[in-house]
Short mmCIF file of C-alpha atoms and ligand atoms in Angstrom, two decimals:
data_model
loop_
_atom_site.label_atom_id
_atom_site.label_comp_id
_atom_site.label_asym_id
_atom_site.label_seq_id
_atom_site.Cartn_x
_atom_site.Cartn_y
_atom_site.Cartn_z
CA MET A 50 105.31 28.80 26.77
CA ARG A 51 102.41 28.76 29.38
CA PHE A 52 99.54 31.40 30.02
CA ASP A 53 97.63 31.26 33.00
CA ILE A 54 94.52 33.42 32.68
CA ILE A 55 92.29 34.43 35.81
CA SER A 56 88.37 35.78 34.94
CA VAL A 57 85.11 35.69 36.09
CA LEU A 58 84.13 34.40 33.02
CA PRO A 59 86.87 31.92 31.41
CA GLU A 60 84.03 30.66 28.86
CA LEU A 61 84.68 33.96 26.83
CA LEU A 62 87.98 32.72 26.08
CA GLU A 63 87.16 28.81 25.12
CA SER A 64 86.48 29.54 21.66
CA PRO A 65 89.20 31.87 20.31
CA LEU A 66 91.95 29.55 22.10
CA ASN A 67 90.68 26.57 20.61
CA HIS A 68 90.57 26.96 17.05
CA SER A 69 92.73 27.61 14.33
CA ILE A 70 96.57 28.42 15.23
CA MET A 71 95.91 28.55 18.55
CA LYS A 72 94.58 24.95 18.70
CA ARG A 73 97.56 24.33 16.26
CA ALA A 74 100.19 25.72 19.06
CA LYS A 75 98.21 23.84 21.59
CA ASP A 76 98.61 20.59 19.70
CA LYS A 77 101.96 20.62 18.86
CA GLY A 78 102.73 21.28 22.84
CA LEU A 79 104.05 24.70 22.00
CA LEU A 80 101.85 26.68 24.02
CA ASP A 81 99.47 25.78 27.12
CA VAL A 82 96.99 27.84 28.26
CA TYR A 83 95.06 27.27 31.44
CA LEU A 84 91.85 29.06 32.61
CA HIS A 85 91.22 29.83 36.03
CA ASN A 86 88.01 30.86 37.18
CA LEU A 87 87.99 33.63 39.79
CA ARG A 88 84.72 32.57 41.19
CA GLU A 89 86.55 29.68 42.70
CA TYR A 90 88.25 31.98 44.99
CA GLY A 91 84.91 33.84 45.88
CA LEU A 92 84.23 34.38 49.54
CA GLY A 93 81.41 33.02 51.21
CA ARG A 94 78.40 31.47 50.29
CA HIS A 95 77.69 33.32 47.23
CA ARG A 96 81.42 33.27 46.17
CA GLN A 97 81.43 36.80 46.00
CA VAL A 98 84.24 38.10 44.01
CA ASP A 99 83.33 41.84 43.60
CA ASP A 100 81.96 44.67 46.30
CA TYR A 101 81.00 48.27 46.09
CA GLN A 102 83.65 50.94 45.47
CA PHE A 103 84.70 53.12 48.39
CA GLY A 104 83.92 56.77 48.26
CA GLY A 105 80.73 55.86 46.15
CA GLY A 106 79.74 55.92 42.34
CA ALA A 107 78.21 53.15 40.06
CA GLY A 108 79.98 50.25 39.32
CA MET A 109 81.88 47.45 41.43
CA VAL A 110 85.39 46.62 42.19
CA MET A 111 86.73 43.22 42.09
CA LYS A 112 87.89 42.32 45.63
CA PRO A 113 91.17 41.94 46.44
CA GLU A 114 90.88 38.83 48.48
CA PRO A 115 89.85 36.24 46.00
CA LEU A 116 92.39 37.85 43.30
CA ALA A 117 95.01 37.50 46.09
CA ALA A 118 94.17 34.02 46.59
CA CYS A 119 94.29 32.81 43.14
CA ILE A 120 97.55 34.31 42.51
CA GLU A 121 99.27 33.11 45.40
CA ALA A 122 98.05 29.51 44.44
CA LEU A 123 99.58 29.67 40.93
CA GLN A 124 102.99 31.18 42.16
CA ALA A 125 102.98 28.59 44.55
CA GLU A 126 103.54 26.11 41.74
CA ARG A 127 105.84 28.24 39.08
CA THR A 128 107.52 31.70 38.75
CA TYR A 129 105.79 34.30 36.54
CA ASP A 130 108.19 36.17 34.28
CA ALA A 131 105.14 38.82 34.48
CA ILE A 132 102.18 39.18 36.02
CA ILE A 133 99.88 40.86 33.75
CA TYR A 134 97.03 43.03 34.38
CA THR A 135 94.78 43.90 31.31
CA SER A 136 93.75 47.64 31.69
CA PRO A 137 92.81 50.72 29.55
CA ASP A 138 95.52 52.52 31.43
CA GLY A 139 97.91 50.27 30.86
CA VAL A 140 101.20 50.28 28.50
CA ARG A 141 99.52 50.06 24.54
CA LEU A 142 100.27 46.70 23.07
CA ASP A 143 102.47 46.63 20.12
CA GLN A 144 104.60 44.22 17.90
CA ALA A 145 107.72 45.14 19.74
CA LEU A 146 106.08 44.27 23.07
CA CYS A 147 104.73 40.87 21.60
CA ASN A 148 108.07 39.96 20.27
CA HIS A 149 109.37 40.50 24.26
CA LEU A 150 106.57 38.55 25.69
CA SER A 151 106.94 35.63 23.18
CA MET A 152 110.57 34.91 24.87
CA HIS A 153 108.93 34.30 28.02
CA GLN A 154 108.21 30.96 29.59
CA ASN A 155 105.54 31.66 32.11
CA LEU A 156 102.99 34.60 31.72
CA LEU A 157 100.22 34.90 34.10
CA VAL A 158 97.10 36.94 32.93
CA ILE A 159 94.33 39.04 35.14
CA CYS A 160 91.14 39.84 33.17
CA GLY A 161 89.40 42.89 34.96
CA HIS A 162 85.59 43.13 35.09
CA TYR A 163 83.23 46.10 36.19
CA LYS A 164 85.37 49.07 37.12
CA GLY A 165 88.36 47.06 37.55
CA VAL A 166 90.10 45.17 40.11
CA ASP A 167 91.12 46.97 43.37
CA GLU A 168 94.39 49.19 43.11
CA ARG A 169 96.22 47.35 45.90
CA ILE A 170 96.36 44.28 43.81
CA ARG A 171 98.06 46.19 40.98
CA GLU A 172 100.56 47.47 43.60
CA LYS A 173 101.15 44.25 45.09
CA TYR A 174 101.27 41.54 42.51
CA VAL A 175 101.08 42.97 39.01
CA THR A 176 104.36 43.77 37.16
CA LEU A 177 103.01 44.92 33.79
CA GLU A 178 99.60 46.45 32.62
CA ILE A 179 98.65 46.29 29.14
CA SER A 180 96.07 47.98 27.14
CA ILE A 181 95.22 46.88 23.49
CA GLY A 182 93.92 50.23 22.54
CA ASP A 183 92.10 53.32 23.72
CA TYR A 184 88.63 51.97 23.94
CA VAL A 185 86.92 50.62 26.88
CA LEU A 186 85.72 46.82 26.87
CA SER A 187 83.59 45.38 29.41
CA GLY A 188 85.78 42.52 30.50
CA GLY A 189 89.48 41.66 30.09
CA GLU A 190 88.88 38.77 28.42
CA LEU A 191 88.81 39.55 24.98
CA ALA A 192 91.99 41.62 25.65
CA ALA A 193 93.66 38.30 27.04
CA ALA A 194 92.79 36.88 23.68
CA VAL A 195 94.03 39.22 21.60
CA LEU A 196 97.45 39.17 23.56
CA VAL A 197 97.71 35.16 23.79
CA ASP A 198 97.12 35.20 19.90
CA ALA A 199 99.46 37.85 19.12
CA VAL A 200 102.02 36.43 21.35
CA GLY A 201 101.69 32.81 20.45
CA ARG A 202 101.99 33.04 16.89
CA LEU A 203 105.50 34.41 17.41
CA ILE A 204 106.71 31.33 19.31
CA PRO A 205 108.87 29.61 16.73
CA GLY A 206 107.26 26.47 15.36
CA VAL A 207 103.64 27.57 15.55
CA LEU A 208 103.22 29.49 12.22
CA ASN A 209 104.19 26.66 9.58
CA ASP A 210 106.09 28.70 7.40
CA GLU A 211 108.24 29.59 10.14
CA THR A 212 109.81 32.65 8.58
CA SER A 213 106.46 34.44 7.59
CA ALA A 214 105.91 36.65 10.97
CA LEU A 215 108.87 38.27 10.15
CA PHE A 216 106.92 39.90 7.31
CA ASP A 217 104.13 40.91 8.90
CA SER A 218 102.95 44.32 9.38
CA PHE A 219 104.82 46.13 12.17
CA GLN A 220 108.36 44.04 12.21
CA ASP A 221 110.65 46.68 11.05
CA ASN A 222 108.14 49.60 11.31
CA LEU A 223 106.46 48.63 8.21
CA LEU A 224 102.95 47.75 7.21
CA ALA A 225 102.72 44.59 4.75
CA PRO A 226 102.49 45.12 1.34
CA PRO A 227 99.56 44.30 -0.67
CA VAL A 228 98.67 40.45 -1.61
CA TYR A 229 97.01 38.51 -4.37
CA THR A 230 95.88 34.88 -5.21
CA ARG A 231 94.34 33.37 -7.98
CA PRO A 232 92.72 34.46 -10.66
CA ALA A 233 95.36 36.48 -11.96
CA GLU A 234 92.61 38.82 -13.79
CA TRP A 235 89.27 39.15 -11.79
CA LYS A 236 86.35 41.50 -12.63
CA GLY A 237 88.91 43.17 -15.12
CA MET A 238 91.07 43.74 -12.27
CA ALA A 239 94.95 42.21 -13.23
CA VAL A 240 97.20 41.20 -10.45
CA PRO A 241 100.70 43.51 -10.47
CA GLU A 242 102.69 41.73 -13.44
CA VAL A 243 105.87 41.86 -11.43
CA LEU A 244 104.20 39.14 -8.94
CA LEU A 245 103.70 36.72 -12.01
CA SER A 246 107.21 37.67 -13.31
CA GLY A 247 109.19 34.91 -11.33
CA ASN A 248 111.86 36.95 -11.04
CA ASP A 249 112.31 36.92 -6.86
CA LYS A 250 114.65 39.86 -6.87
CA ARG A 251 111.90 42.41 -8.50
CA ILE A 252 109.45 40.93 -6.65
CA ASP A 253 111.23 41.69 -3.07
CA GLU A 254 111.88 45.12 -4.44
CA TRP A 255 108.35 45.55 -5.47
CA ARG A 256 106.85 44.32 -1.88
CA HIS A 257 109.45 46.59 -0.19
CA GLU A 258 108.58 49.57 -1.95
CA GLN A 259 104.96 48.96 -1.48
CA SER A 260 105.66 48.97 2.37
CA LEU A 261 107.25 51.94 2.25
CA GLU A 262 104.63 53.68 0.17
CA ARG A 263 101.90 52.15 2.33
CA THR A 264 103.38 53.09 5.50
CA LYS A 265 104.30 56.44 4.57
CA ALA A 266 100.81 57.27 3.50
CA ARG A 267 98.63 55.22 5.94
CA ARG A 268 100.81 55.43 9.37
CA PRO A 269 103.54 58.58 8.68
CA ASP A 270 104.33 58.14 12.65
CA LEU A 271 105.60 54.58 11.88
CA PHE A 272 107.21 55.55 9.06
CA GLU A 273 108.90 58.09 11.19
CA LYS A 274 110.43 55.32 13.34
CA PHE A 275 111.43 53.07 10.58
CA VAL A 276 113.49 56.08 8.91
CA ASN A 277 115.06 56.88 12.66
CA GLU A 278 115.85 53.48 13.43
N1 SAH B 434 87.18 52.02 34.84
C1 SAH B 434 88.00 51.42 33.83
C2 SAH B 434 87.47 50.50 32.70
C3 SAH B 434 86.80 49.08 33.11
S1 SAH B 434 86.42 47.96 31.96
C4 SAH B 434 88.65 52.46 33.05
O1 SAH B 434 88.02 53.45 32.99
O2 SAH B 434 89.73 52.43 33.13
C5 SAH B 434 86.58 46.39 32.76
C6 SAH B 434 87.67 45.78 32.60
O3 SAH B 434 88.02 45.46 30.97
C7 SAH B 434 89.31 46.45 32.95
O4 SAH B 434 89.54 45.86 34.00
C8 SAH B 434 90.29 45.40 32.03
O5 SAH B 434 90.63 44.38 32.41
C9 SAH B 434 89.50 45.43 30.84
N2 SAH B 434 89.69 46.47 29.45
C10 SAH B 434 88.92 47.23 29.24
N3 SAH B 434 89.38 48.07 28.43
C11 SAH B 434 90.18 47.77 27.76
C12 SAH B 434 91.28 47.81 27.05
N4 SAH B 434 91.51 48.68 26.39
N5 SAH B 434 92.79 47.11 26.98
C13 SAH B 434 92.83 45.79 28.11
N6 SAH B 434 92.03 45.62 28.72
C14 SAH B 434 91.10 46.15 28.77
#
């Protein structure tokens, strides 16, 4: 799977994409992430990428020409399954959308800055607009990092234990059960006995019950979906 990410601050993405599971995915050849500095497509001597907004008001807007030039240069090389714009007014990223995106080959992600990108870029090129939550970031880079991480770890072979993503929170609309490690007793607090029993069937049942209780208590909205699906 390949991500191309267009940004005015690609440095912001370097560290999150070059450690831990993302690094392992890249080293295994399962995930390629290419960062494209929009500034290289900027206009004039100053490589301008933003401008004042029509109609007045504070905050700059990302100009269409550099973005269009960068997007078209990438499109000339390959076909994208989706051209994604990170935006607070996009569809909310959730596990179902991550699962869906993990089945694609080529994704192009545009990171906004300032007041965002000129609306015509969204109309002409963007096929999917994604928000990572109801809050405003100063740029799309952290949203892109979240997207690459959440989608990348779902590619078969990226996680060591291939089945483990299946038991994460939100798969099946349930939150994950609590987890424990050694020591079995710590500061007078004992690990639930069933987990030490070696009885896989009882353990599975306990985990499932815990998932149900936790989801019901903390995320009644998800629980509702679980019951109805
Ligand atoms: N004026 C815009 C916010 C611009 S924030 C508005 O009110 O909707 C600057 C950039 O950060 C955006 O273009 C987008 O790419 C990114 N961004 C901010 N919040 C985000 C979020 N919740 N999810 C995804 N991207 C976000």
